[in-house]
Amino acid sequence: MSLPPYARLLGVTLELVDDLPQIVMPFGQHVVGRPGFLQGGAIAGLLEVASVAALRHALAGETARIKPINGTVDFMRGGRDHVTRAAGEITRLGARVATVTAIAWQDDRARPIASARMNYLIERAGR
Amino acid sequence: MDWDPTTITRYLLETPSVAGHGGRLGQHYHAHGDDWVEVAQPWHADLVGDEDSGLIASGPIIALMDIATSLAVWHRVRSFVAHATLDLRIDYLRPARPHQIVIGRGECLRITRSIAFTRGIAHDGDPDDPVAHVAATFMATAGHYPRVGA
């Protein structure tokens, strides 16, 4: 699975953990909002990359275009100057629409800094 | 200090020592009115989320709308207040045209003692044909927002 140019701007990498994709984002000035904290947009971007990675993984190589319909991002805690990880979980993968819930965390996955629920239109090849 | 949305937007996004994520994305001040502020996000190859279409990823648009709606809150109270985004919902109404600058316009709907409600649109030239619509809420992290009339 390759990540888009925007993922390279964020400086994220993809890791497979227990055979599921996780997106890892080191801290840096390029993702800072107020001093010492991650910008909400960078966290949202990380959640978006994790959501699409989870979908690509679930589609398992099937040729499909993934188009965002809408999404809601909840910010639970400030993102500090640590590595942030994010993973998406497929809530529903239908023929045309998929819903993904993603969370981002730093030290403890049980204490997420943000979550997102995203809806995507799936355009499968040949349909 | 007198409130000036142009100065603070340029300070936050265009001052190299201050501008973090928004600066890396290349965002800059665009315009403002009595009750709105606009921030510009120029197209750049680094921002592409889908290489087949050349479409900008949704992350930069959310970052754009987060700062535009934040600025709208500060513009409403005519001062900078430390606050944190509680949540942000975005509807992608249509794809932005590739290579086109995207403008994020934020408006503040109401400010309570500690919560600010906003909405915004992103457009690529025509505000009547937006590419995205957002609703975002903020919380004053140090206690409360200053009181505003009406």
mmCIF file of C-alpha atoms in Angstrom:
data_model
loop_
_atom_site.group_PDB
_atom_site.id
_atom_site.type_symbol
_atom_site.label_atom_id
_atom_site.label_comp_id
_atom_site.label_asym_id
_atom_site.label_seq_id
_atom_site.Cartn_x
_atom_site.Cartn_y
_atom_site.Cartn_z
ATOM 1 C CA MET A 1 0.000 0.000 0.000
ATOM 2 C CA SER A 2 1.461 3.386 -0.947
ATOM 3 C CA LEU A 3 0.635 6.601 0.857
ATOM 4 C CA PRO A 4 -0.244 9.842 -0.999
ATOM 5 C CA PRO A 5 2.000 12.964 -1.201
ATOM 6 C CA TYR A 6 0.029 14.599 1.626
ATOM 7 C CA ALA A 7 1.023 11.709 3.929
ATOM 8 C CA ARG A 8 4.672 12.455 3.114
ATOM 9 C CA LEU A 9 4.080 16.129 4.005
ATOM 10 C CA LEU A 10 2.736 14.994 7.388
ATOM 11 C CA GLY A 11 5.843 12.807 7.733
ATOM 12 C CA VAL A 12 3.828 9.675 8.511
ATOM 13 C CA THR A 13 4.742 6.058 7.917
ATOM 14 C CA LEU A 14 2.602 2.952 7.707
ATOM 15 C CA GLU A 15 3.174 -0.010 10.005
ATOM 16 C CA LEU A 16 1.318 -3.297 10.112
ATOM 17 C CA VAL A 17 0.486 -4.191 13.719
ATOM 18 C CA ASP A 18 -1.249 -7.543 14.181
ATOM 19 C CA ASP A 19 -1.796 -7.439 10.415
ATOM 20 C CA LEU A 20 -3.743 -4.148 10.633
ATOM 21 C CA PRO A 21 -2.415 -0.811 9.343
ATOM 22 C CA GLN A 22 -1.327 1.851 11.814
ATOM 23 C CA ILE A 23 -0.145 5.302 10.753
ATOM 24 C CA VAL A 24 2.734 6.743 12.772
ATOM 25 C CA MET A 25 3.366 10.503 12.891
ATOM 26 C CA PRO A 26 6.492 11.903 14.598
ATOM 27 C CA PHE A 27 6.191 15.342 16.206
ATOM 28 C CA GLY A 28 7.745 18.320 14.414
ATOM 29 C CA GLN A 29 7.332 22.012 13.695
ATOM 30 C CA HIS A 30 5.448 21.160 10.481
ATOM 31 C CA VAL A 31 2.501 19.750 12.492
ATOM 32 C CA VAL A 32 2.441 22.289 15.359
ATOM 33 C CA GLY A 33 -0.499 24.515 16.211
ATOM 34 C CA ARG A 34 -0.154 26.438 19.448
ATOM 35 C CA PRO A 35 3.390 26.051 20.823
ATOM 36 C CA GLY A 36 4.123 22.505 21.989
ATOM 37 C CA PHE A 37 0.838 21.065 20.707
ATOM 38 C CA LEU A 38 -0.270 19.375 17.517
ATOM 39 C CA GLN A 39 -2.505 21.405 15.212
ATOM 40 C CA GLY A 40 -6.041 20.010 14.995
ATOM 41 C CA GLY A 41 -5.809 19.929 11.216
ATOM 42 C CA ALA A 42 -2.699 17.743 11.362
ATOM 43 C CA ILE A 43 -4.481 15.338 13.738
ATOM 44 C CA ALA A 44 -7.500 15.302 11.425
ATOM 45 C CA GLY A 45 -5.202 14.652 8.470
ATOM 46 C CA LEU A 46 -3.574 11.754 10.325
ATOM 47 C CA LEU A 47 -7.024 10.283 11.095
ATOM 48 C CA GLU A 48 -7.973 10.663 7.436
ATOM 49 C CA VAL A 49 -4.823 8.858 6.247
ATOM 50 C CA ALA A 50 -5.496 6.079 8.816
ATOM 51 C CA SER A 51 -9.140 5.771 7.667
ATOM 52 C CA VAL A 52 -8.183 5.417 4.012
ATOM 53 C CA ALA A 53 -5.399 2.926 4.897
ATOM 54 C CA ALA A 54 -7.928 0.803 6.817
ATOM 55 C CA LEU A 55 -10.272 0.896 3.816
ATOM 56 C CA ARG A 56 -7.526 0.013 1.333
ATOM 57 C CA HIS A 57 -6.537 -2.858 3.617
ATOM 58 C CA ALA A 58 -10.139 -4.089 3.836
ATOM 59 C CA LEU A 59 -10.546 -3.827 0.059
ATOM 60 C CA ALA A 60 -7.461 -6.076 -0.167
ATOM 61 C CA GLY A 61 -6.098 -4.962 -3.484
ATOM 62 C CA GLU A 62 -9.470 -4.551 -5.189
ATOM 63 C CA THR A 63 -9.348 -1.618 -7.601
ATOM 64 C CA ALA A 64 -11.629 1.069 -6.206
ATOM 65 C CA ARG A 65 -11.734 4.836 -5.923
ATOM 66 C CA ILE A 66 -12.371 6.129 -2.416
ATOM 67 C CA LYS A 67 -14.115 9.515 -2.228
ATOM 68 C CA PRO A 68 -14.800 11.262 1.079
ATOM 69 C CA ILE A 69 -18.467 12.197 1.655
ATOM 70 C CA ASN A 70 -18.238 13.742 5.124
ATOM 71 C CA GLY A 71 -16.674 13.258 8.511
ATOM 72 C CA THR A 72 -16.714 14.379 12.112
ATOM 73 C CA VAL A 73 -13.566 14.801 14.162
ATOM 74 C CA ASP A 74 -13.713 14.945 17.964
ATOM 75 C CA PHE A 75 -10.716 16.329 19.812
ATOM 76 C CA MET A 76 -10.448 14.804 23.279
ATOM 77 C CA ARG A 77 -7.000 15.807 24.495
ATOM 78 C CA GLY A 78 -4.255 18.132 23.376
ATOM 79 C CA GLY A 79 -1.640 16.379 21.241
ATOM 80 C CA ARG A 80 1.734 16.844 22.943
ATOM 81 C CA ASP A 81 5.250 16.633 21.497
ATOM 82 C CA HIS A 82 5.231 12.852 21.201
ATOM 83 C CA VAL A 83 4.813 10.318 18.443
ATOM 84 C CA THR A 84 1.138 9.954 17.498
ATOM 85 C CA ARG A 85 -0.384 6.750 16.134
ATOM 86 C CA ALA A 86 -3.709 6.316 14.394
ATOM 87 C CA ALA A 87 -5.740 3.360 13.215
ATOM 88 C CA GLY A 88 -9.057 3.053 11.421
ATOM 89 C CA GLU A 89 -11.706 0.463 12.096
ATOM 90 C CA ILE A 90 -14.256 -0.365 9.421
ATOM 91 C CA THR A 91 -17.734 0.095 10.851
ATOM 92 C CA ARG A 92 -19.416 -0.880 7.618
ATOM 93 C CA LEU A 93 -18.140 -1.687 4.159
ATOM 94 C CA GLY A 94 -21.045 -1.847 1.760
ATOM 95 C CA ALA A 95 -21.219 -2.003 -2.022
ATOM 96 C CA ARG A 96 -21.078 1.769 -2.436
ATOM 97 C CA VAL A 97 -20.568 3.387 0.966
ATOM 98 C CA ALA A 98 -18.132 2.684 3.763
ATOM 99 C CA THR A 99 -18.066 4.059 7.306
ATOM 100 C CA VAL A 100 -14.770 4.133 9.176
ATOM 101 C CA THR A 101 -14.053 5.108 12.776
ATOM 102 C CA ALA A 102 -10.473 6.149 13.437
ATOM 103 C CA ILE A 103 -8.688 7.021 16.664
ATOM 104 C CA ALA A 104 -5.381 8.764 17.301
ATOM 105 C CA TRP A 105 -3.374 8.234 20.471
ATOM 106 C CA GLN A 106 0.054 8.967 21.894
ATOM 107 C CA ASP A 107 1.240 6.921 24.886
ATOM 108 C CA ASP A 108 -1.891 4.910 25.603
ATOM 109 C CA ARG A 109 -4.341 3.669 22.994
ATOM 110 C CA ALA A 110 -7.061 3.607 25.666
ATOM 111 C CA ARG A 111 -6.636 7.393 26.063
ATOM 112 C CA PRO A 112 -7.153 8.709 22.510
ATOM 113 C CA ILE A 113 -6.355 12.341 21.709
ATOM 114 C CA ALA A 114 -8.918 12.404 18.891
ATOM 115 C CA SER A 115 -11.376 10.265 16.987
ATOM 116 C CA ALA A 116 -13.132 10.576 13.662
ATOM 117 C CA ARG A 117 -16.085 8.996 11.950
ATOM 118 C CA MET A 118 -15.783 9.187 8.183
ATOM 119 C CA ASN A 119 -18.157 8.219 5.372
ATOM 120 C CA TYR A 120 -16.716 7.316 1.981
ATOM 121 C CA LEU A 121 -18.153 6.616 -1.415
ATOM 122 C CA ILE A 122 -16.553 3.484 -2.888
ATOM 123 C CA GLU A 123 -16.406 3.336 -6.669
ATOM 124 C CA ARG A 124 -15.378 -0.199 -7.558
ATOM 125 C CA ALA A 125 -13.928 -0.980 -10.970
ATOM 126 C CA GLY A 126 -16.449 -2.496 -13.359
ATOM 127 C CA ARG A 127 -19.564 -1.400 -11.514
ATOM 128 C CA MET B 1 -3.606 46.287 21.349
ATOM 129 C CA ASP B 2 -6.236 47.142 18.758
ATOM 130 C CA TRP B 3 -7.757 44.065 17.153
ATOM 131 C CA ASP B 4 -6.776 43.528 13.540
ATOM 132 C CA PRO B 5 -7.659 40.164 11.946
ATOM 133 C CA THR B 6 -5.236 40.777 9.080
ATOM 134 C CA THR B 7 -2.268 41.195 11.422
ATOM 135 C CA ILE B 8 -3.052 38.192 13.603
ATOM 136 C CA THR B 9 -3.728 35.894 10.639
ATOM 137 C CA ARG B 10 -0.440 36.902 9.045
ATOM 138 C CA TYR B 11 1.324 36.496 12.387
ATOM 139 C CA LEU B 12 -0.091 32.994 12.958
ATOM 140 C CA LEU B 13 0.358 31.676 9.418
ATOM 141 C CA GLU B 14 3.077 33.691 7.750
ATOM 142 C CA THR B 15 5.669 34.312 10.478
ATOM 143 C CA PRO B 16 8.308 31.573 10.047
ATOM 144 C CA SER B 17 9.107 31.249 13.774
ATOM 145 C CA VAL B 18 5.403 30.954 14.676
ATOM 146 C CA ALA B 19 3.703 29.304 11.712
ATOM 147 C CA GLY B 20 3.597 25.558 12.300
ATOM 148 C CA HIS B 21 1.274 23.294 10.376
ATOM 149 C CA GLY B 22 -0.621 26.084 8.605
ATOM 150 C CA GLY B 23 2.665 27.621 7.503
ATOM 151 C CA ARG B 24 3.926 24.272 6.186
ATOM 152 C CA LEU B 25 0.708 23.954 4.185
ATOM 153 C CA GLY B 26 1.313 27.423 2.704
ATOM 154 C CA GLN B 27 -1.853 29.003 4.117
ATOM 155 C CA HIS B 28 -2.130 32.773 4.230
ATOM 156 C CA TYR B 29 -4.493 35.649 4.984
ATOM 157 C CA HIS B 30 -7.059 36.311 2.265
ATOM 158 C CA ALA B 31 -9.782 38.738 3.398
ATOM 159 C CA HIS B 32 -12.205 39.607 6.166
ATOM 160 C CA GLY B 33 -15.475 41.448 6.740
ATOM 161 C CA ASP B 34 -17.402 42.528 9.824
ATOM 162 C CA ASP B 35 -18.299 38.968 10.776
ATOM 163 C CA TRP B 36 -16.120 36.660 8.702
ATOM 164 C CA VAL B 37 -12.480 35.876 8.027
ATOM 165 C CA GLU B 38 -11.023 34.146 4.965
ATOM 166 C CA VAL B 39 -7.787 32.166 4.788
ATOM 167 C CA ALA B 40 -6.292 30.915 1.510
ATOM 168 C CA GLN B 41 -4.851 27.487 0.801
ATOM 169 C CA PRO B 42 -2.904 27.508 -2.479
ATOM 170 C CA TRP B 43 -2.756 24.221 -4.397
ATOM 171 C CA HIS B 44 0.547 22.400 -4.139
ATOM 172 C CA ALA B 45 1.639 18.921 -5.275
ATOM 173 C CA ASP B 46 2.559 18.085 -1.627
ATOM 174 C CA LEU B 47 -1.095 18.375 -0.609
ATOM 175 C CA VAL B 48 -2.473 15.788 -2.996
ATOM 176 C CA GLY B 49 -4.406 12.968 -1.373
ATOM 177 C CA ASP B 50 -5.314 11.028 -4.507
ATOM 178 C CA GLU B 51 -2.611 10.840 -7.149
ATOM 179 C CA ASP B 52 -4.999 9.585 -9.847
ATOM 180 C CA SER B 53 -7.141 12.723 -9.682
ATOM 181 C CA GLY B 54 -4.656 15.290 -8.336
ATOM 182 C CA LEU B 55 -7.225 16.251 -5.723
ATOM 183 C CA ILE B 56 -6.034 17.935 -2.555
ATOM 184 C CA ALA B 57 -6.368 15.675 0.524
ATOM 185 C CA SER B 58 -9.083 16.427 3.035
ATOM 186 C CA GLY B 59 -6.551 17.049 5.843
ATOM 187 C CA PRO B 60 -5.382 20.452 4.527
ATOM 188 C CA ILE B 61 -9.014 21.514 4.012
ATOM 189 C CA ILE B 62 -9.869 20.596 7.610
ATOM 190 C CA ALA B 63 -6.747 22.459 8.808
ATOM 191 C CA LEU B 64 -7.824 25.461 6.710
ATOM 192 C CA MET B 65 -11.344 25.449 8.131
ATOM 193 C CA ASP B 66 -10.075 24.930 11.690
ATOM 194 C CA ILE B 67 -7.996 28.120 11.493
ATOM 195 C CA ALA B 68 -10.629 30.093 9.538
ATOM 196 C CA THR B 69 -13.366 29.302 12.076
ATOM 197 C CA SER B 70 -10.939 29.954 14.976
ATOM 198 C CA LEU B 71 -10.157 33.362 13.525
ATOM 199 C CA ALA B 72 -13.883 34.056 13.175
ATOM 200 C CA VAL B 73 -14.289 33.472 16.935
ATOM 201 C CA TRP B 74 -11.451 35.848 17.788
ATOM 202 C CA HIS B 75 -12.806 38.362 15.268
ATOM 203 C CA ARG B 76 -16.188 38.190 17.052
ATOM 204 C CA VAL B 77 -14.687 38.982 20.465
ATOM 205 C CA ARG B 78 -12.117 41.330 18.921
ATOM 206 C CA SER B 79 -9.236 39.643 20.732
ATOM 207 C CA PHE B 80 -7.118 36.516 20.742
ATOM 208 C CA VAL B 81 -8.361 33.916 23.253
ATOM 209 C CA ALA B 82 -6.626 30.584 23.857
ATOM 210 C CA HIS B 83 -9.096 27.897 22.854
ATOM 211 C CA ALA B 84 -9.204 24.301 21.686
ATOM 212 C CA THR B 85 -11.300 22.716 18.941
ATOM 213 C CA LEU B 86 -13.917 20.427 20.483
ATOM 214 C CA ASP B 87 -15.197 18.982 17.257
ATOM 215 C CA LEU B 88 -15.371 19.710 13.587
ATOM 216 C CA ARG B 89 -17.773 18.236 11.070
ATOM 217 C CA ILE B 90 -17.141 18.593 7.363
ATOM 218 C CA ASP B 91 -19.296 17.837 4.319
ATOM 219 C CA TYR B 92 -17.427 17.491 1.047
ATOM 220 C CA LEU B 93 -19.975 19.027 -1.318
ATOM 221 C CA ARG B 94 -17.902 18.595 -4.458
ATOM 222 C CA PRO B 95 -14.231 18.111 -5.386
ATOM 223 C CA ALA B 96 -12.111 21.271 -5.516
ATOM 224 C CA ARG B 97 -10.720 21.911 -8.964
ATOM 225 C CA PRO B 98 -7.091 20.685 -9.150
ATOM 226 C CA HIS B 99 -4.441 23.442 -9.101
ATOM 227 C CA GLN B 100 -7.048 25.932 -7.853
ATOM 228 C CA ILE B 101 -6.545 27.998 -4.697
ATOM 229 C CA VAL B 102 -9.074 27.081 -1.988
ATOM 230 C CA ILE B 103 -10.509 29.821 0.235
ATOM 231 C CA GLY B 104 -11.781 28.960 3.708
ATOM 232 C CA ARG B 105 -14.351 31.380 5.148
ATOM 233 C CA GLY B 106 -15.214 31.139 8.832
ATOM 234 C CA GLU B 107 -18.181 32.716 10.652
ATOM 235 C CA CYS B 108 -18.948 32.712 14.348
ATOM 236 C CA LEU B 109 -22.581 31.861 15.149
ATOM 237 C CA ARG B 110 -22.607 32.392 18.884
ATOM 238 C CA ILE B 111 -20.299 32.560 21.868
ATOM 239 C CA THR B 112 -21.358 31.418 25.316
ATOM 240 C CA ARG B 113 -19.246 31.813 28.436
ATOM 241 C CA SER B 114 -16.893 28.987 27.475
ATOM 242 C CA ILE B 115 -18.080 27.585 24.111
ATOM 243 C CA ALA B 116 -17.972 29.116 20.626
ATOM 244 C CA PHE B 117 -20.143 27.804 17.753
ATOM 245 C CA THR B 118 -19.010 28.385 14.188
ATOM 246 C CA ARG B 119 -19.684 27.451 10.613
ATOM 247 C CA GLY B 120 -17.659 27.837 7.490
ATOM 248 C CA ILE B 121 -17.405 27.098 3.827
ATOM 249 C CA ALA B 122 -14.484 26.329 1.563
ATOM 250 C CA HIS B 123 -14.725 27.520 -2.016
ATOM 251 C CA ASP B 124 -12.454 27.731 -5.027
ATOM 252 C CA GLY B 125 -13.570 31.050 -6.449
ATOM 253 C CA ASP B 126 -17.341 31.253 -6.072
ATOM 254 C CA PRO B 127 -18.682 31.382 -2.482
ATOM 255 C CA ASP B 128 -22.094 30.390 -3.861
ATOM 256 C CA ASP B 129 -20.665 27.101 -5.129
ATOM 257 C CA PRO B 130 -18.700 25.835 -2.109
ATOM 258 C CA VAL B 131 -16.552 22.706 -2.117
ATOM 259 C CA ALA B 132 -17.096 22.012 1.575
ATOM 260 C CA HIS B 133 -19.219 23.059 4.518
ATOM 261 C CA VAL B 134 -18.102 22.780 8.141
ATOM 262 C CA ALA B 135 -19.491 23.223 11.631
ATOM 263 C CA ALA B 136 -16.930 23.512 14.413
ATOM 264 C CA THR B 137 -17.125 24.206 18.136
ATOM 265 C CA PHE B 138 -14.384 25.542 20.390
ATOM 266 C CA MET B 139 -13.801 25.727 24.120
ATOM 267 C CA ALA B 140 -11.934 28.535 25.879
ATOM 268 C CA THR B 141 -9.098 26.654 27.554
ATOM 269 C CA ALA B 142 -8.287 29.266 30.192
ATOM 270 C CA GLY B 143 -11.824 29.734 31.492
ATOM 271 C CA HIS B 144 -14.092 31.901 29.409
ATOM 272 C CA TYR B 145 -14.436 34.129 26.373
ATOM 273 C CA PRO B 146 -14.834 37.890 26.840
ATOM 274 C CA ARG B 147 -18.456 39.048 26.776
ATOM 275 C CA VAL B 148 -19.694 40.406 23.455
ATOM 276 C CA GLY B 149 -22.778 42.456 22.713
ATOM 277 C CA ALA B 150 -25.679 40.588 21.018
#
